[in-house]
Amino acid sequence: RTFVETSQEYYVEQFSKIGARSKFTLTYNWFAGLLGPVWFGARGLWSWALAFLILETIAFVQIVRGSFGDLSAEAWLRIASIENTLELRRKQLASAIEKGTEKIDVYRRAVESLENNIEGIKEEALALDEQGNLRLGAIGYVERFFEYCVLNGEAFFDAITRFIRMILDALETIFVGTPWIVVASLLILLTHLSAGPRMAIYTAAFLSYMGLLGFWEKAMTTLALLGTAACLSIIIGIPLGMFCARRQRLYSVIQPIMDFMQTMPAFVFMIPVIAFFGTGKPAAVVTTMIFGGTPVVRLTVLGLRGVPESVREAAASFGASKWYLLTKVDLPLAAPSIRAGVNQTIMLSLAMVVVASLIGAKGLGEDVLEALQYANVGQGILAGFCILFCAMILDRIVQGGRR
């Protein structure tokens, strides 16, 4: 009683038991056994508390599931049984119609009766299955939301489609409509100026590969599609990154959105894109922007935040304005990081070539998709190498000057 303040009688009793015997006495704390996390947490033993919290949560869930079971299991068994009978009656009806017997009306009424019966049991099963109701309700809400957006935002989405189409048509005119010798010469010249003569020779070889194997027009269509998505991502991403670099609250709001854009599978966000923009090249451009537009924002923010404060303070102390500080100090020092973001955006956009072909985008992705559908190994490998060469050329043009 001198050393404890609470539960004095309990400790006196326990020490009396220990003192009465010389060997170990097994004791059991029912409160700690049933509510282990609370018992350990009250004593500050959080490592044990979290472990028991996980174990007991799983245990209680299994106990509840075992006690109540699947309430709709019986209804689904009845549905399976009726479906077997319904299939038999449908076969009998089809045979009667084929033979022209008098039992056609009898079999038709039996089929209709079974169909009505099975619909009623399904409604009953779904009423018992709470998860089914929640899922169906959620699906209904999502569908109504998208219907509302499509109906009320038609003018907005049409304007975006026209803007994307305008840029895409201009780039297709440049890459596809221009004679191949001009486009090839410009690409080789750009590679030479950026990465040196050796890479220019490789670029000439890559372009020769595309032309000799008949991939030139599709490769240029792919570059036009990729260029549209990459240009729009860069035009939007770099200013957005510059604006967020010095505004932590704004970036903390935008960052979860970018995490969602990067982690959500491409096939999932293609569904709302098709709902808003339909199928075709504009929808493919939007899908590519969603998938590949985040690195340029992240790396622009990273580069600008990595500029040493001592350099910025030195420029400000000599009277540099905000514009001078941005254009002559921040952006030049952050240029390697920004250029890496541009490169990653282009590479991720190019990775969407095959996926974008699923919604109507032409180009090299169409050849790869056909090769997948018909198991044409040769066509798929050759088109895949063409996509690889496009990526290498663009990577050297963008990143070649970093040295």
Coordinates of C-alpha atoms in Angstrom, one line a residue:
R1 CA 0.0 0.0 0.0
T2 CA 3.0 2.3 0.5
F3 CA 4.2 2.0 -3.1
V4 CA 1.0 1.7 -5.1
E5 CA -1.9 4.2 -5.3
T6 CA -4.5 2.3 -7.3
S7 CA -5.8 -1.3 -6.9
Q8 CA -4.0 -1.7 -3.6
E9 CA -6.0 -4.8 -2.5
Y10 CA -5.3 -6.5 -5.9
Y11 CA -1.5 -6.2 -5.5
V12 CA -1.7 -7.3 -1.8
E13 CA -3.5 -10.4 -2.9
Q14 CA -1.1 -11.2 -5.7
F15 CA 2.0 -10.7 -3.6
S16 CA 0.4 -12.9 -0.9
K17 CA -0.1 -15.7 -3.4
I18 CA 3.5 -15.3 -4.6
G19 CA 4.8 -15.2 -1.0
A20 CA 2.8 -18.3 0.0
R21 CA 4.5 -20.5 -2.6
S22 CA 8.2 -20.7 -3.6
K23 CA 7.5 -21.7 -7.2
F24 CA 6.0 -19.7 -10.1
T25 CA 2.2 -19.1 -9.9
L26 CA 0.3 -18.7 -13.2
T27 CA -2.0 -15.7 -13.1
Y28 CA -4.3 -14.4 -15.9
N29 CA -5.6 -10.9 -16.4
W30 CA -9.0 -11.1 -18.1
F31 CA -9.1 -7.4 -18.9
A32 CA -5.7 -7.6 -20.6
G33 CA -6.8 -10.8 -22.4
L34 CA -10.0 -9.3 -23.8
L35 CA -8.8 -5.7 -24.4
G36 CA -5.1 -6.2 -24.9
P37 CA -4.5 -3.0 -26.9
V38 CA -6.2 -0.8 -24.2
W39 CA -4.3 -2.5 -21.4
F40 CA -0.9 -2.2 -23.1
G41 CA -1.7 1.3 -24.3
A42 CA -2.6 2.5 -20.8
R43 CA 0.8 1.5 -19.7
G44 CA 2.6 3.1 -22.6
L45 CA 3.6 -0.2 -24.3
W46 CA 2.6 1.0 -27.7
S47 CA 4.6 -1.6 -29.7
W48 CA 2.6 -4.4 -28.0
A49 CA -0.6 -2.4 -28.2
L50 CA -0.5 -2.0 -32.0
A51 CA 0.3 -5.6 -32.5
F52 CA -2.6 -6.8 -30.3
L53 CA -4.8 -4.2 -31.9
I54 CA -4.2 -5.7 -35.4
L55 CA -4.6 -9.3 -34.1
E56 CA -7.8 -8.7 -32.1
T57 CA -9.4 -6.7 -34.8
I58 CA -9.0 -9.6 -37.2
A59 CA -10.1 -12.0 -34.6
F60 CA -13.3 -10.1 -33.7
V61 CA -14.1 -9.7 -37.4
Q62 CA -13.8 -13.5 -37.9
I63 CA -15.9 -14.1 -34.9
V64 CA -18.7 -11.9 -36.2
R65 CA -18.5 -13.4 -39.6
G66 CA -18.6 -16.9 -38.1
S67 CA -21.6 -16.0 -35.9
F68 CA -23.8 -14.5 -38.5
G69 CA -22.5 -16.1 -41.7
D70 CA -23.5 -15.1 -45.2
L71 CA -27.1 -14.1 -45.0
S72 CA -27.6 -14.2 -48.7
A73 CA -25.9 -17.6 -49.3
E74 CA -29.2 -19.5 -49.4
A75 CA -30.8 -17.1 -51.9
W76 CA -27.8 -17.4 -54.2
L77 CA -28.0 -21.2 -54.1
R78 CA -31.7 -21.0 -55.1
I79 CA -30.7 -18.7 -57.9
A80 CA -28.1 -21.2 -59.2
S81 CA -30.6 -24.0 -59.1
I82 CA -33.3 -22.0 -61.0
E83 CA -30.7 -20.9 -63.6
N84 CA -30.0 -24.5 -64.4
T85 CA -33.7 -25.2 -64.8
L86 CA -34.1 -22.0 -66.8
E87 CA -31.3 -23.1 -69.2
L88 CA -33.1 -26.4 -69.8
R89 CA -36.4 -24.7 -70.5
R90 CA -34.8 -22.4 -73.0
K91 CA -33.3 -25.3 -74.8
Q92 CA -36.7 -27.0 -74.9
L93 CA -38.3 -23.8 -76.2
A94 CA -35.7 -23.5 -78.9
S95 CA -36.3 -27.1 -79.9
A96 CA -40.0 -26.6 -79.9
I97 CA -39.8 -23.5 -82.1
E98 CA -37.5 -25.4 -84.5
K99 CA -39.8 -28.3 -84.8
G100 CA -43.0 -26.3 -84.7
T101 CA -44.7 -28.3 -82.0
E102 CA -47.8 -27.2 -80.0
K103 CA -45.8 -26.8 -76.7
I104 CA -44.2 -23.5 -77.7
D105 CA -46.5 -21.4 -75.6
V106 CA -46.1 -23.8 -72.6
Y107 CA -42.3 -23.6 -72.7
R108 CA -42.4 -19.8 -73.3
R109 CA -44.7 -19.3 -70.2
A110 CA -42.3 -21.5 -68.2
V111 CA -39.3 -19.5 -69.2
E112 CA -41.0 -16.2 -68.5
S113 CA -42.1 -17.5 -65.1
L114 CA -38.6 -18.7 -64.2
E115 CA -37.1 -15.4 -65.3
N116 CA -39.5 -13.4 -63.2
N117 CA -38.9 -15.7 -60.2
I118 CA -35.1 -15.4 -60.5
E119 CA -35.3 -11.6 -60.7
G120 CA -37.3 -11.5 -57.5
I121 CA -34.8 -13.8 -55.7
K122 CA -31.9 -11.7 -56.9
E123 CA -33.5 -8.6 -55.4
E124 CA -33.9 -10.5 -52.2
A125 CA -30.3 -11.6 -52.2
L126 CA -29.0 -8.1 -52.9
A127 CA -31.2 -6.8 -50.1
L128 CA -29.5 -9.2 -47.7
D129 CA -26.1 -8.5 -49.1
E130 CA -25.2 -5.1 -47.7
Q131 CA -22.0 -4.9 -49.7
G132 CA -23.9 -5.5 -52.9
N133 CA -26.3 -2.7 -52.1
L134 CA -23.5 -0.3 -51.3
R135 CA -21.6 -1.2 -54.5
L136 CA -24.7 -0.8 -56.7
G137 CA -25.5 2.5 -55.0
A138 CA -22.0 3.8 -55.5
I139 CA -22.0 2.8 -59.1
G140 CA -25.3 4.6 -59.6
Y141 CA -24.0 7.8 -58.0
V142 CA -20.8 7.7 -60.1
E143 CA -22.8 7.2 -63.3
R144 CA -25.2 10.0 -62.5
F145 CA -22.3 12.3 -61.7
F146 CA -20.6 11.7 -65.1
E147 CA -23.9 12.0 -66.9
Y148 CA -24.4 15.4 -65.3
C149 CA -20.8 16.5 -66.2
V150 CA -21.2 15.4 -69.8
L151 CA -24.5 17.1 -70.3
N152 CA -23.6 20.4 -68.7
G153 CA -20.0 20.6 -69.7
E154 CA -20.4 19.7 -73.4
A155 CA -19.3 23.2 -74.6
F156 CA -16.2 23.1 -72.3
F157 CA -15.1 19.7 -73.5
D158 CA -15.7 20.6 -77.1
A159 CA -13.5 23.7 -76.7
I160 CA -10.7 21.6 -75.3
T161 CA -11.1 19.1 -78.1
R162 CA -10.9 21.8 -80.7
F163 CA -7.8 23.3 -79.1
I164 CA -6.0 19.9 -78.9
R165 CA -7.1 19.2 -82.5
M166 CA -5.6 22.5 -83.7
I167 CA -2.2 21.8 -82.2
L168 CA -2.3 18.2 -83.3
D169 CA -3.1 19.1 -86.9
A170 CA -0.3 21.6 -87.0
L171 CA 2.3 19.1 -85.8
E172 CA 1.0 16.4 -88.2
T173 CA 1.4 18.9 -91.0
I174 CA 5.0 19.5 -89.9
F175 CA 6.0 15.8 -89.3
V176 CA 3.8 13.9 -91.8
G177 CA 3.1 16.5 -94.5
T178 CA 6.7 17.7 -94.8
P179 CA 9.0 15.6 -97.1
W180 CA 11.0 13.0 -95.2
I181 CA 14.4 14.4 -96.2
V182 CA 13.6 17.7 -94.5
V183 CA 12.3 16.2 -91.2
A184 CA 15.2 13.7 -91.0
S185 CA 17.7 16.5 -91.7
L186 CA 16.3 18.6 -88.9
L187 CA 16.2 15.7 -86.4
I188 CA 19.8 14.8 -87.2
L189 CA 20.9 18.5 -86.9
L190 CA 19.1 18.9 -83.6
T191 CA 20.8 15.7 -82.3
H192 CA 24.2 16.9 -83.5
L193 CA 23.8 20.3 -81.8
S194 CA 22.6 18.7 -78.5
A195 CA 24.5 15.5 -78.1
G196 CA 27.3 15.6 -80.6
P197 CA 28.3 13.9 -83.9
R198 CA 28.3 10.4 -82.7
M199 CA 24.6 10.5 -81.6
A200 CA 23.8 12.3 -84.9
I201 CA 25.1 9.2 -86.8
Y202 CA 23.0 6.9 -84.6
T203 CA 20.0 9.1 -85.2
A204 CA 20.5 8.8 -89.0
A205 CA 20.7 5.0 -88.6
F206 CA 17.5 5.0 -86.5
L207 CA 15.6 7.1 -89.0
S208 CA 16.9 4.9 -91.9
Y209 CA 15.5 1.9 -90.0
M210 CA 12.0 3.5 -89.8
G211 CA 12.0 4.5 -93.5
L212 CA 13.3 1.2 -94.9
L213 CA 10.8 -0.9 -93.0
G214 CA 7.9 1.3 -93.8
F215 CA 7.3 2.8 -90.4
W216 CA 8.1 6.4 -91.3
E217 CA 4.6 7.8 -91.6
K218 CA 3.3 6.0 -88.5
A219 CA 6.4 7.1 -86.6
M220 CA 5.8 10.7 -87.6
T221 CA 2.2 10.4 -86.6
T222 CA 3.3 9.0 -83.2
L223 CA 5.7 11.9 -82.8
A224 CA 2.9 14.4 -83.6
L225 CA 0.6 12.8 -81.0
L226 CA 3.4 12.6 -78.5
G227 CA 4.6 16.2 -79.3
T228 CA 1.1 17.5 -78.7
A229 CA 0.7 15.8 -75.3
A230 CA 4.3 16.7 -74.2
C231 CA 4.0 20.3 -75.3
L232 CA 0.8 20.9 -73.5
S233 CA 2.1 19.1 -70.4
I234 CA 5.3 21.2 -70.4
I235 CA 3.4 24.5 -71.1
I236 CA 1.1 23.8 -68.2
G237 CA 3.6 22.0 -65.9
I238 CA 6.6 24.3 -65.8
P239 CA 4.6 27.5 -64.9
L240 CA 2.5 25.5 -62.4
G241 CA 5.8 24.2 -60.8
M242 CA 7.2 27.7 -60.7
F243 CA 4.1 28.9 -59.0
C244 CA 4.0 26.1 -56.4
A245 CA 7.8 26.2 -55.6
R246 CA 7.3 29.1 -53.2
R247 CA 3.8 28.3 -52.1
Q248 CA 3.8 25.2 -49.9
R249 CA 0.1 25.3 -49.2
L250 CA -0.8 25.3 -52.8
Y251 CA 1.6 22.5 -53.5
S252 CA 0.2 20.4 -50.7
V253 CA -3.2 20.6 -52.4
I254 CA -1.8 19.8 -55.9
Q255 CA 0.5 17.0 -54.7
P256 CA -2.2 14.4 -53.8
I257 CA -3.9 15.1 -57.2
M258 CA -0.6 14.3 -59.0
D259 CA -0.1 11.2 -56.8
F260 CA -3.6 10.1 -58.0
M261 CA -2.7 10.8 -61.6
Q262 CA 0.5 8.7 -61.4
T263 CA -0.8 5.8 -59.4
M264 CA -4.2 5.2 -61.0
P265 CA -3.9 2.6 -63.8
A266 CA -4.2 4.1 -67.3
F267 CA -7.1 1.8 -68.2
V268 CA -9.1 3.3 -65.3
F269 CA -8.8 7.0 -66.1
M270 CA -9.4 6.2 -69.8
I271 CA -13.0 5.5 -69.0
P272 CA -13.9 9.1 -67.9
V273 CA -11.8 10.5 -70.7
I274 CA -13.8 8.5 -73.3
A275 CA -17.0 9.7 -71.6
F276 CA -15.9 13.4 -71.8
F277 CA -14.0 13.5 -75.1
G278 CA -15.1 10.3 -77.0
T279 CA -12.6 8.2 -78.8
G280 CA -9.9 9.4 -81.2
K281 CA -6.7 11.4 -81.0
P282 CA -7.8 14.2 -78.7
A283 CA -8.9 11.6 -76.1
A284 CA -5.5 9.9 -76.5
V285 CA -3.7 13.2 -76.0
V286 CA -5.6 13.9 -72.8
T287 CA -4.9 10.4 -71.5
T288 CA -1.2 10.8 -72.2
M289 CA -1.2 14.2 -70.5
I290 CA -2.8 12.7 -67.4
F291 CA -0.2 9.8 -67.2
G292 CA 2.9 11.8 -68.2
G293 CA 2.3 15.3 -67.1
T294 CA 3.3 15.1 -63.4
P295 CA 7.1 14.7 -63.5
V296 CA 7.7 18.1 -65.0
V297 CA 5.7 19.8 -62.2
R298 CA 7.5 17.8 -59.5
L299 CA 11.0 18.3 -60.8
T300 CA 10.4 22.0 -61.5
V301 CA 9.4 22.4 -57.8
L302 CA 12.3 20.3 -56.7
G303 CA 14.8 22.3 -58.8
L304 CA 13.6 25.7 -57.7
R305 CA 13.5 24.7 -54.1
G306 CA 17.1 23.4 -54.4
V307 CA 18.5 26.8 -55.4
P308 CA 20.8 27.9 -52.5
E309 CA 19.3 30.7 -50.4
S310 CA 22.7 32.3 -50.1
V311 CA 22.8 32.9 -53.9
R312 CA 19.3 34.3 -53.9
E313 CA 20.1 36.6 -51.0
A314 CA 23.2 37.8 -52.7
A315 CA 21.3 38.7 -55.9
A316 CA 18.6 40.4 -53.8
S317 CA 21.2 42.4 -51.9
F318 CA 22.5 43.8 -55.1
G319 CA 19.0 45.1 -56.0
A320 CA 17.7 42.2 -58.2
S321 CA 14.0 42.4 -58.9
K322 CA 11.7 39.3 -58.6
W323 CA 11.7 38.8 -62.4
Y324 CA 15.5 39.1 -62.6
L325 CA 15.8 36.7 -59.6
L326 CA 13.5 34.2 -61.4
T327 CA 15.0 34.4 -64.9
K328 CA 18.7 35.0 -64.1
V329 CA 19.2 33.0 -60.8
D330 CA 16.4 30.5 -60.1
L331 CA 15.7 29.1 -63.5
P332 CA 19.4 28.7 -64.6
L333 CA 20.3 26.9 -61.4
A334 CA 17.2 24.7 -61.6
A335 CA 17.6 24.0 -65.3
P336 CA 19.1 20.5 -64.9
S337 CA 16.2 19.4 -62.8
I338 CA 13.6 21.0 -65.1
R339 CA 15.2 19.5 -68.1
A340 CA 15.1 16.1 -66.4
G341 CA 11.4 16.7 -65.7
V342 CA 10.8 17.5 -69.4
N343 CA 12.6 14.3 -70.4
Q344 CA 10.6 12.2 -68.0
T345 CA 7.4 13.7 -69.3
I346 CA 8.4 12.8 -72.9
M347 CA 9.4 9.3 -72.0
L348 CA 6.2 8.6 -70.0
S349 CA 4.1 10.1 -72.9
L350 CA 5.9 7.8 -75.3
A351 CA 5.1 4.8 -73.0
M352 CA 1.4 5.5 -73.5
V353 CA 1.6 5.0 -77.3
V354 CA 0.3 1.5 -77.3
V355 CA -2.4 2.2 -74.6
A356 CA -3.6 5.3 -76.5
S357 CA -4.1 3.1 -79.6
L358 CA -6.9 1.4 -77.8
I359 CA -9.0 4.5 -78.0
G360 CA -8.3 5.4 -81.6
A361 CA -4.8 6.9 -81.7
K362 CA -3.0 6.0 -84.8
G363 CA 0.8 5.4 -85.2
L364 CA 3.2 2.8 -84.0
G365 CA 1.0 1.8 -81.1
E366 CA -1.6 0.5 -83.6
D367 CA 1.0 -1.9 -85.1
V368 CA 1.9 -3.2 -81.6
L369 CA -1.8 -3.6 -80.7
E370 CA -2.5 -5.6 -83.9
A371 CA 0.6 -7.8 -83.2
L372 CA -0.8 -8.5 -79.7
Q373 CA -4.3 -9.4 -81.1
Y374 CA -3.0 -11.7 -83.8
A375 CA 0.2 -13.0 -82.1
N376 CA 2.3 -11.5 -84.9
V377 CA 5.6 -11.6 -83.2
G378 CA 7.7 -10.1 -86.0
Q379 CA 5.5 -7.0 -86.5
G380 CA 5.3 -6.4 -82.8
I381 CA 9.1 -6.6 -82.3
L382 CA 9.9 -4.4 -85.3
A383 CA 7.3 -1.7 -84.2
G384 CA 8.6 -1.9 -80.7
F385 CA 12.1 -1.2 -81.8
C386 CA 10.8 1.8 -83.7
I387 CA 9.2 3.2 -80.6
L388 CA 12.5 2.6 -78.7
F389 CA 14.4 4.5 -81.4
C390 CA 12.0 7.4 -81.2
A391 CA 12.5 7.5 -77.4
M392 CA 16.3 7.5 -77.8
I393 CA 16.3 10.3 -80.3
L394 CA 14.1 12.5 -78.1
D395 CA 16.0 11.7 -75.0
R396 CA 19.3 12.7 -76.6
I397 CA 17.8 15.9 -78.0
V398 CA 16.4 16.9 -74.6
Q399 CA 19.2 15.6 -72.4
G400 CA 22.2 15.8 -74.6
G401 CA 23.2 19.3 -73.5
R402 CA 23.4 18.4 -69.7
R403 CA 27.1 17.5 -70.0

